[in-house]
PDB file of C-alpha atoms in Angstrom:
ATOM      1  CA  MET I   1       0.000   0.000   0.000  1.00  0.00           C
ATOM      2  CA  ALA I   2       1.413   3.387  -1.008  1.00  0.00           C
ATOM      3  CA  PRO I   3       1.893   6.080   1.639  1.00  0.00           C
ATOM      4  CA  PRO I   4      -0.870   8.730   1.635  1.00  0.00           C
ATOM      5  CA  ARG I   5      -0.109  11.915  -0.324  1.00  0.00           C
ATOM      6  CA  THR I   6      -0.186  15.148   1.568  1.00  0.00           C
ATOM      7  CA  PRO I   7      -2.911  17.646   0.623  1.00  0.00           C
ATOM      8  CA  LYS I   8      -0.327  20.436   0.366  1.00  0.00           C
ATOM      9  CA  LEU I   9       1.576  18.562  -2.331  1.00  0.00           C
ATOM     10  CA  LEU I  10      -1.602  17.920  -4.305  1.00  0.00           C
ATOM     11  CA  ILE I  11      -2.762  21.519  -3.982  1.00  0.00           C
ATOM     12  CA  ALA I  12       0.641  22.798  -5.108  1.00  0.00           C
ATOM     13  CA  ALA I  13       0.640  20.472  -8.128  1.00  0.00           C
ATOM     14  CA  CYS I  14      -2.919  21.474  -9.093  1.00  0.00           C
ATOM     15  CA  SER I  15      -2.080  25.166  -8.705  1.00  0.00           C
ATOM     16  CA  LEU I  16       0.961  24.766 -10.921  1.00  0.00           C
ATOM     17  CA  LEU I  17      -1.046  22.970 -13.609  1.00  0.00           C
ATOM     18  CA  LEU I  18      -3.839  25.551 -13.393  1.00  0.00           C
ATOM     19  CA  ALA I  19      -1.378  28.420 -13.685  1.00  0.00           C
ATOM     20  CA  ALA I  20       0.266  26.833 -16.715  1.00  0.00           C
ATOM     21  CA  ALA I  21      -3.113  26.131 -18.348  1.00  0.00           C
ATOM     22  CA  CYS I  22      -4.348  29.696 -17.751  1.00  0.00           C
ATOM     23  CA  GLY I  23      -1.247  31.231 -19.290  1.00  0.00           C
ATOM     24  CA  VAL I  24       0.196  32.939 -16.220  1.00  0.00           C
ATOM     25  CA  PRO I  25       3.507  34.298 -17.512  1.00  0.00           C
ATOM     26  CA  ALA I  26       6.794  33.605 -15.807  1.00  0.00           C
ATOM     27  CA  PRO I  27       8.381  36.694 -14.259  1.00  0.00           C
ATOM     28  CA  GLU I  28      10.758  38.620 -16.494  1.00  0.00           C
ATOM     29  CA  LYS I  29      14.439  38.565 -15.626  1.00  0.00           C
ATOM     30  CA  GLY I  30      15.034  41.350 -13.107  1.00  0.00           C
ATOM     31  CA  ALA I  31      11.313  41.798 -12.385  1.00  0.00           C
ATOM     32  CA  ALA I  32       9.966  41.716  -8.865  1.00  0.00           C
ATOM     33  CA  VAL I  33       8.201  38.452  -8.172  1.00  0.00           C
ATOM     34  CA  LEU I  34       4.643  39.252  -7.132  1.00  0.00           C
ATOM     35  CA  GLY I  35       3.632  37.575  -3.914  1.00  0.00           C
ATOM     36  CA  ALA I  36       7.142  36.314  -3.155  1.00  0.00           C
ATOM     37  CA  ASP I  37       6.542  36.872   0.569  1.00  0.00           C
ATOM     38  CA  THR I  38       3.183  35.076   0.480  1.00  0.00           C
ATOM     39  CA  PRO I  39       3.207  32.246  -2.040  1.00  0.00           C
ATOM     40  CA  ALA I  40      -0.441  31.294  -1.509  1.00  0.00           C
ATOM     41  CA  GLN I  41      -1.542  34.833  -2.353  1.00  0.00           C
ATOM     42  CA  GLY I  42       0.715  35.193  -5.412  1.00  0.00           C
ATOM     43  CA  LEU I  43      -1.455  33.287  -7.884  1.00  0.00           C
ATOM     44  CA  ALA I  44      -4.740  34.595  -6.527  1.00  0.00           C
ATOM     45  CA  ALA I  45      -3.583  38.225  -6.623  1.00  0.00           C
ATOM     46  CA  THR I  46      -2.191  38.113 -10.155  1.00  0.00           C
ATOM     47  CA  HIS I  47      -4.229  38.452 -13.353  1.00  0.00           C
ATOM     48  CA  ALA I  48      -3.300  36.499 -16.473  1.00  0.00           C
ATOM     49  CA  GLU I  49      -1.538  39.538 -17.977  1.00  0.00           C
ATOM     50  CA  GLY I  50       0.634  39.992 -14.885  1.00  0.00           C
ATOM     51  CA  ASP I  51      -1.607  42.701 -13.431  1.00  0.00           C
ATOM     52  CA  LEU I  52      -2.442  42.780  -9.740  1.00  0.00           C
ATOM     53  CA  ALA I  53      -5.963  42.642  -8.399  1.00  0.00           C
ATOM     54  CA  PHE I  54      -6.983  45.824  -6.592  1.00  0.00           C
ATOM     55  CA  GLY I  55      -6.110  45.493  -2.906  1.00  0.00           C
ATOM     56  CA  ALA I  56      -3.128  43.183  -3.474  1.00  0.00           C
ATOM     57  CA  PRO I  57       0.194  44.472  -2.107  1.00  0.00           C
ATOM     58  CA  HIS I  58       3.322  44.774  -4.230  1.00  0.00           C
ATOM     59  CA  ARG I  59       6.721  44.905  -2.535  1.00  0.00           C
ATOM     60  CA  PHE I  60       9.563  46.536  -4.444  1.00  0.00           C
ATOM     61  CA  ALA I  61      13.246  45.622  -4.019  1.00  0.00           C
ATOM     62  CA  THR I  62      13.762  48.809  -1.965  1.00  0.00           C
ATOM     63  CA  GLY I  63      11.348  47.515   0.686  1.00  0.00           C
ATOM     64  CA  VAL I  64       8.559  49.928  -0.246  1.00  0.00           C
ATOM     65  CA  THR I  65       5.200  48.136  -0.418  1.00  0.00           C
ATOM     66  CA  ILE I  66       2.255  49.644  -2.292  1.00  0.00           C
ATOM     67  CA  SER I  67      -1.376  48.578  -2.244  1.00  0.00           C
ATOM     68  CA  VAL I  68      -4.177  50.176  -4.298  1.00  0.00           C
ATOM     69  CA  SER I  69      -7.794  49.797  -3.144  1.00  0.00           C
ATOM     70  CA  ALA I  70     -10.679  48.891  -5.417  1.00  0.00           C
ATOM     71  CA  PRO I  71     -11.890  51.830  -7.539  1.00  0.00           C
ATOM     72  CA  LYS I  72     -14.832  53.904  -6.353  1.00  0.00           C
ATOM     73  CA  ALA I  73     -16.733  55.801  -9.070  1.00  0.00           C
ATOM     74  CA  PHE I  74     -18.050  59.285  -8.289  1.00  0.00           C
ATOM     75  CA  ARG I  75     -19.272  62.452 -10.000  1.00  0.00           C
ATOM     76  CA  PRO I  76     -16.721  65.274  -9.576  1.00  0.00           C
ATOM     77  CA  SER I  77     -17.937  68.532  -8.031  1.00  0.00           C
ATOM     78  CA  ALA I  78     -18.184  71.808  -9.939  1.00  0.00           C
ATOM     79  CA  SER I  79     -14.828  72.911  -8.448  1.00  0.00           C
ATOM     80  CA  ALA I  80     -12.932  69.819  -9.629  1.00  0.00           C
ATOM     81  CA  TYR I  81     -10.087  70.132 -12.124  1.00  0.00           C
ATOM     82  CA  PRO I  82     -10.148  68.976 -14.820  1.00  0.00           C
ATOM     83  CA  GLN I  83     -13.905  68.820 -15.264  1.00  0.00           C
ATOM     84  CA  SER I  84     -15.164  65.347 -16.059  1.00  0.00           C
ATOM     85  CA  PRO I  85     -18.586  63.700 -16.053  1.00  0.00           C
ATOM     86  CA  ARG I  86     -17.164  60.766 -14.071  1.00  0.00           C
ATOM     87  CA  ALA I  87     -14.092  59.890 -12.038  1.00  0.00           C
ATOM     88  CA  VAL I  88     -12.795  56.968 -10.019  1.00  0.00           C
ATOM     89  CA  ALA I  89     -10.979  57.234  -6.720  1.00  0.00           C
ATOM     90  CA  PHE I  90      -8.396  54.948  -5.148  1.00  0.00           C
ATOM     91  CA  GLY I  91      -6.923  54.651  -1.693  1.00  0.00           C
ATOM     92  CA  ILE I  92      -3.187  54.037  -2.009  1.00  0.00           C
ATOM     93  CA  GLU I  93      -1.213  52.754   0.941  1.00  0.00           C
ATOM     94  CA  VAL I  94       2.560  53.179   0.851  1.00  0.00           C
ATOM     95  CA  THR I  95       4.525  51.284   3.511  1.00  0.00           C
ATOM     96  CA  ASN I  96       8.255  51.719   3.970  1.00  0.00           C
ATOM     97  CA  ALA I  97       9.709  48.391   5.093  1.00  0.00           C
ATOM     98  CA  GLY I  98      13.143  49.370   3.792  1.00  0.00           C
ATOM     99  CA  GLU I  99      16.143  50.486   5.790  1.00  0.00           C
ATOM    100  CA  GLY I 100      16.240  54.103   4.608  1.00  0.00           C
ATOM    101  CA  THR I 101      13.735  56.935   4.556  1.00  0.00           C
ATOM    102  CA  TYR I 102      11.362  56.958   1.573  1.00  0.00           C
ATOM    103  CA  ARG I 103      10.607  60.310  -0.065  1.00  0.00           C
ATOM    104  CA  LEU I 104       6.945  60.430  -1.114  1.00  0.00           C
ATOM    105  CA  SER I 105       7.730  62.946  -3.871  1.00  0.00           C
ATOM    106  CA  GLY I 106       9.163  60.049  -5.890  1.00  0.00           C
ATOM    107  CA  LEU I 107       5.803  58.260  -6.118  1.00  0.00           C
ATOM    108  CA  SER I 108       4.519  57.978  -9.685  1.00  0.00           C
ATOM    109  CA  VAL I 109       0.914  56.934 -10.432  1.00  0.00           C
ATOM    110  CA  THR I 110      -0.188  56.858 -14.057  1.00  0.00           C
ATOM    111  CA  GLY I 111      -3.196  55.327 -15.724  1.00  0.00           C
ATOM    112  CA  GLU I 112      -4.618  54.226 -19.015  1.00  0.00           C
ATOM    113  CA  VAL I 113      -8.194  53.665 -20.145  1.00  0.00           C
ATOM    114  CA  ASP I 114      -8.782  50.857 -22.624  1.00  0.00           C
ATOM    115  CA  GLY I 115      -5.051  50.885 -23.474  1.00  0.00           C
ATOM    116  CA  GLU I 116      -4.736  54.667 -24.048  1.00  0.00           C
ATOM    117  CA  THR I 117      -2.524  56.606 -21.626  1.00  0.00           C
ATOM    118  CA  ALA I 118      -3.544  60.023 -22.959  1.00  0.00           C
ATOM    119  CA  ALA I 119      -7.145  59.370 -21.860  1.00  0.00           C
ATOM    120  CA  VAL I 120      -6.446  59.482 -18.096  1.00  0.00           C
ATOM    121  CA  LYS I 121      -5.889  62.664 -16.099  1.00  0.00           C
ATOM    122  CA  GLN I 122      -5.656  62.979 -12.344  1.00  0.00           C
ATOM    123  CA  VAL I 123      -8.657  64.812 -10.851  1.00  0.00           C
ATOM    124  CA  VAL I 124      -8.177  67.279  -8.023  1.00  0.00           C
ATOM    125  CA  ASP I 125     -11.487  67.773  -6.207  1.00  0.00           C
ATOM    126  CA  PRO I 126     -10.890  69.348  -2.772  1.00  0.00           C
ATOM    127  CA  VAL I 127     -14.633  69.407  -2.054  1.00  0.00           C
ATOM    128  CA  GLN I 128     -14.660  65.595  -2.070  1.00  0.00           C
ATOM    129  CA  GLY I 129     -11.209  65.135  -0.488  1.00  0.00           C
ATOM    130  CA  TYR I 130      -9.109  64.397  -3.579  1.00  0.00           C
ATOM    131  CA  ASN I 131      -6.122  66.740  -3.337  1.00  0.00           C
ATOM    132  CA  GLY I 132      -3.528  64.717  -5.221  1.00  0.00           C
ATOM    133  CA  ILE I 133      -0.316  63.939  -3.382  1.00  0.00           C
ATOM    134  CA  ALA I 134      -0.668  66.777  -0.886  1.00  0.00           C
ATOM    135  CA  ASP I 135       2.295  65.667   1.245  1.00  0.00           C
ATOM    136  CA  ALA I 136       4.728  65.182  -1.648  1.00  0.00           C
ATOM    137  CA  GLY I 137       7.597  66.639   0.392  1.00  0.00           C
ATOM    138  CA  LYS I 138       6.912  64.224   3.249  1.00  0.00           C
ATOM    139  CA  ASP I 139       9.426  61.566   4.257  1.00  0.00           C
ATOM    140  CA  VAL I 140       8.186  58.119   5.258  1.00  0.00           C
ATOM    141  CA  ALA I 141      10.394  56.647   7.959  1.00  0.00           C
ATOM    142  CA  PRO I 142      11.199  52.919   7.990  1.00  0.00           C
ATOM    143  CA  GLY I 143       8.303  50.952   9.473  1.00  0.00           C
ATOM    144  CA  ARG I 144       5.771  53.711   8.721  1.00  0.00           C
ATOM    145  CA  SER I 145       2.852  53.905   6.277  1.00  0.00           C
ATOM    146  CA  VAL I 146       1.045  56.704   4.468  1.00  0.00           C
ATOM    147  CA  GLN I 147      -2.466  56.701   3.004  1.00  0.00           C
ATOM    148  CA  LEU I 148      -3.234  58.713  -0.137  1.00  0.00           C
ATOM    149  CA  ASN I 149      -6.509  59.288  -1.963  1.00  0.00           C
ATOM    150  CA  LEU I 150      -6.160  59.879  -5.692  1.00  0.00           C
ATOM    151  CA  ALA I 151      -8.817  60.230  -8.376  1.00  0.00           C
ATOM    152  CA  PHE I 152      -8.705  59.965 -12.161  1.00  0.00           C
ATOM    153  CA  ALA I 153     -11.105  61.167 -14.861  1.00  0.00           C
ATOM    154  CA  VAL I 154     -12.725  58.378 -16.871  1.00  0.00           C
ATOM    155  CA  PRO I 155     -15.375  58.310 -19.605  1.00  0.00           C
ATOM    156  CA  ASP I 156     -19.029  58.173 -18.588  1.00  0.00           C
ATOM    157  CA  ARG I 157     -19.265  54.476 -19.543  1.00  0.00           C
ATOM    158  CA  PRO I 158     -17.725  51.245 -18.270  1.00  0.00           C
ATOM    159  CA  VAL I 159     -14.027  51.052 -19.185  1.00  0.00           C
ATOM    160  CA  ARG I 160     -10.945  48.952 -18.421  1.00  0.00           C
ATOM    161  CA  LEU I 161      -8.596  51.002 -16.246  1.00  0.00           C
ATOM    162  CA  ARG I 162      -4.959  50.119 -15.532  1.00  0.00           C
ATOM    163  CA  LEU I 163      -2.929  52.019 -12.946  1.00  0.00           C
ATOM    164  CA  GLN I 164       0.860  51.791 -12.877  1.00  0.00           C
ATOM    165  CA  VAL I 165       2.523  52.691  -9.602  1.00  0.00           C
ATOM    166  CA  ARG I 166       6.268  53.200  -9.075  1.00  0.00           C
ATOM    167  CA  PRO I 167       7.956  54.333  -5.859  1.00  0.00           C
ATOM    168  CA  SER I 168      10.362  56.436  -7.944  1.00  0.00           C
ATOM    169  CA  PRO I 169      10.666  57.413 -11.616  1.00  0.00           C
ATOM    170  CA  SER I 170      13.889  55.394 -11.891  1.00  0.00           C
ATOM    171  CA  GLU I 171      12.247  52.177 -10.629  1.00  0.00           C
ATOM    172  CA  PRO I 172      12.376  49.694 -13.541  1.00  0.00           C
ATOM    173  CA  VAL I 173       9.366  47.680 -12.311  1.00  0.00           C
ATOM    174  CA  ALA I 174       5.843  49.069 -11.951  1.00  0.00           C
ATOM    175  CA  ALA I 175       3.030  47.564  -9.894  1.00  0.00           C
ATOM    176  CA  LYS I 176       0.115  47.341 -12.345  1.00  0.00           C
ATOM    177  CA  TYR I 177      -3.466  47.236 -11.085  1.00  0.00           C
ATOM    178  CA  CYS I 178      -6.233  46.616 -13.596  1.00  0.00           C
ATOM    179  CA  GLY I 179      -9.999  46.248 -13.632  1.00  0.00           C
ATOM    180  CA  LYS I 180     -13.322  47.373 -15.067  1.00  0.00           C
ATOM    181  CA  VAL I 181     -14.728  50.627 -13.700  1.00  0.00           C
TER     182      VAL I 181
END
């Protein structure tokens, strides 16, 4: 009689086969491995194109971890700039788990709607609490976190929105969050 197989081994083998069948790409050379700290979350948090699900954390080599909340659609106020019939807002949490101080002014958040980068502009709407990166000159000490609320103009119809977040403009890897809004 053969020894019983462990459930963990079977689950790992099934996950590997499922990932291969669904076309989950292997990480590029030099790219950060998504979910490296939490292997069980890695496959669940990653979309087939390598995008992260909203809410999933991404840790960069510098120790900075970024998480983007699910989008929340809203109608910008009359004082918002630029004017748009519709916008989506995101809560962005930046955690510095690195050894040095992180300068928030290096944070880069860009977006694209249905594959077009020119279609997305950041909305500043102080009436509703969307002031952009108000504390851009702020330093984030090791072990500390900062919460930001950013909004972007989107068409007045359902679209596919992808946000790319980098802790600094020189960072070669971007955390990419994607979904329908």
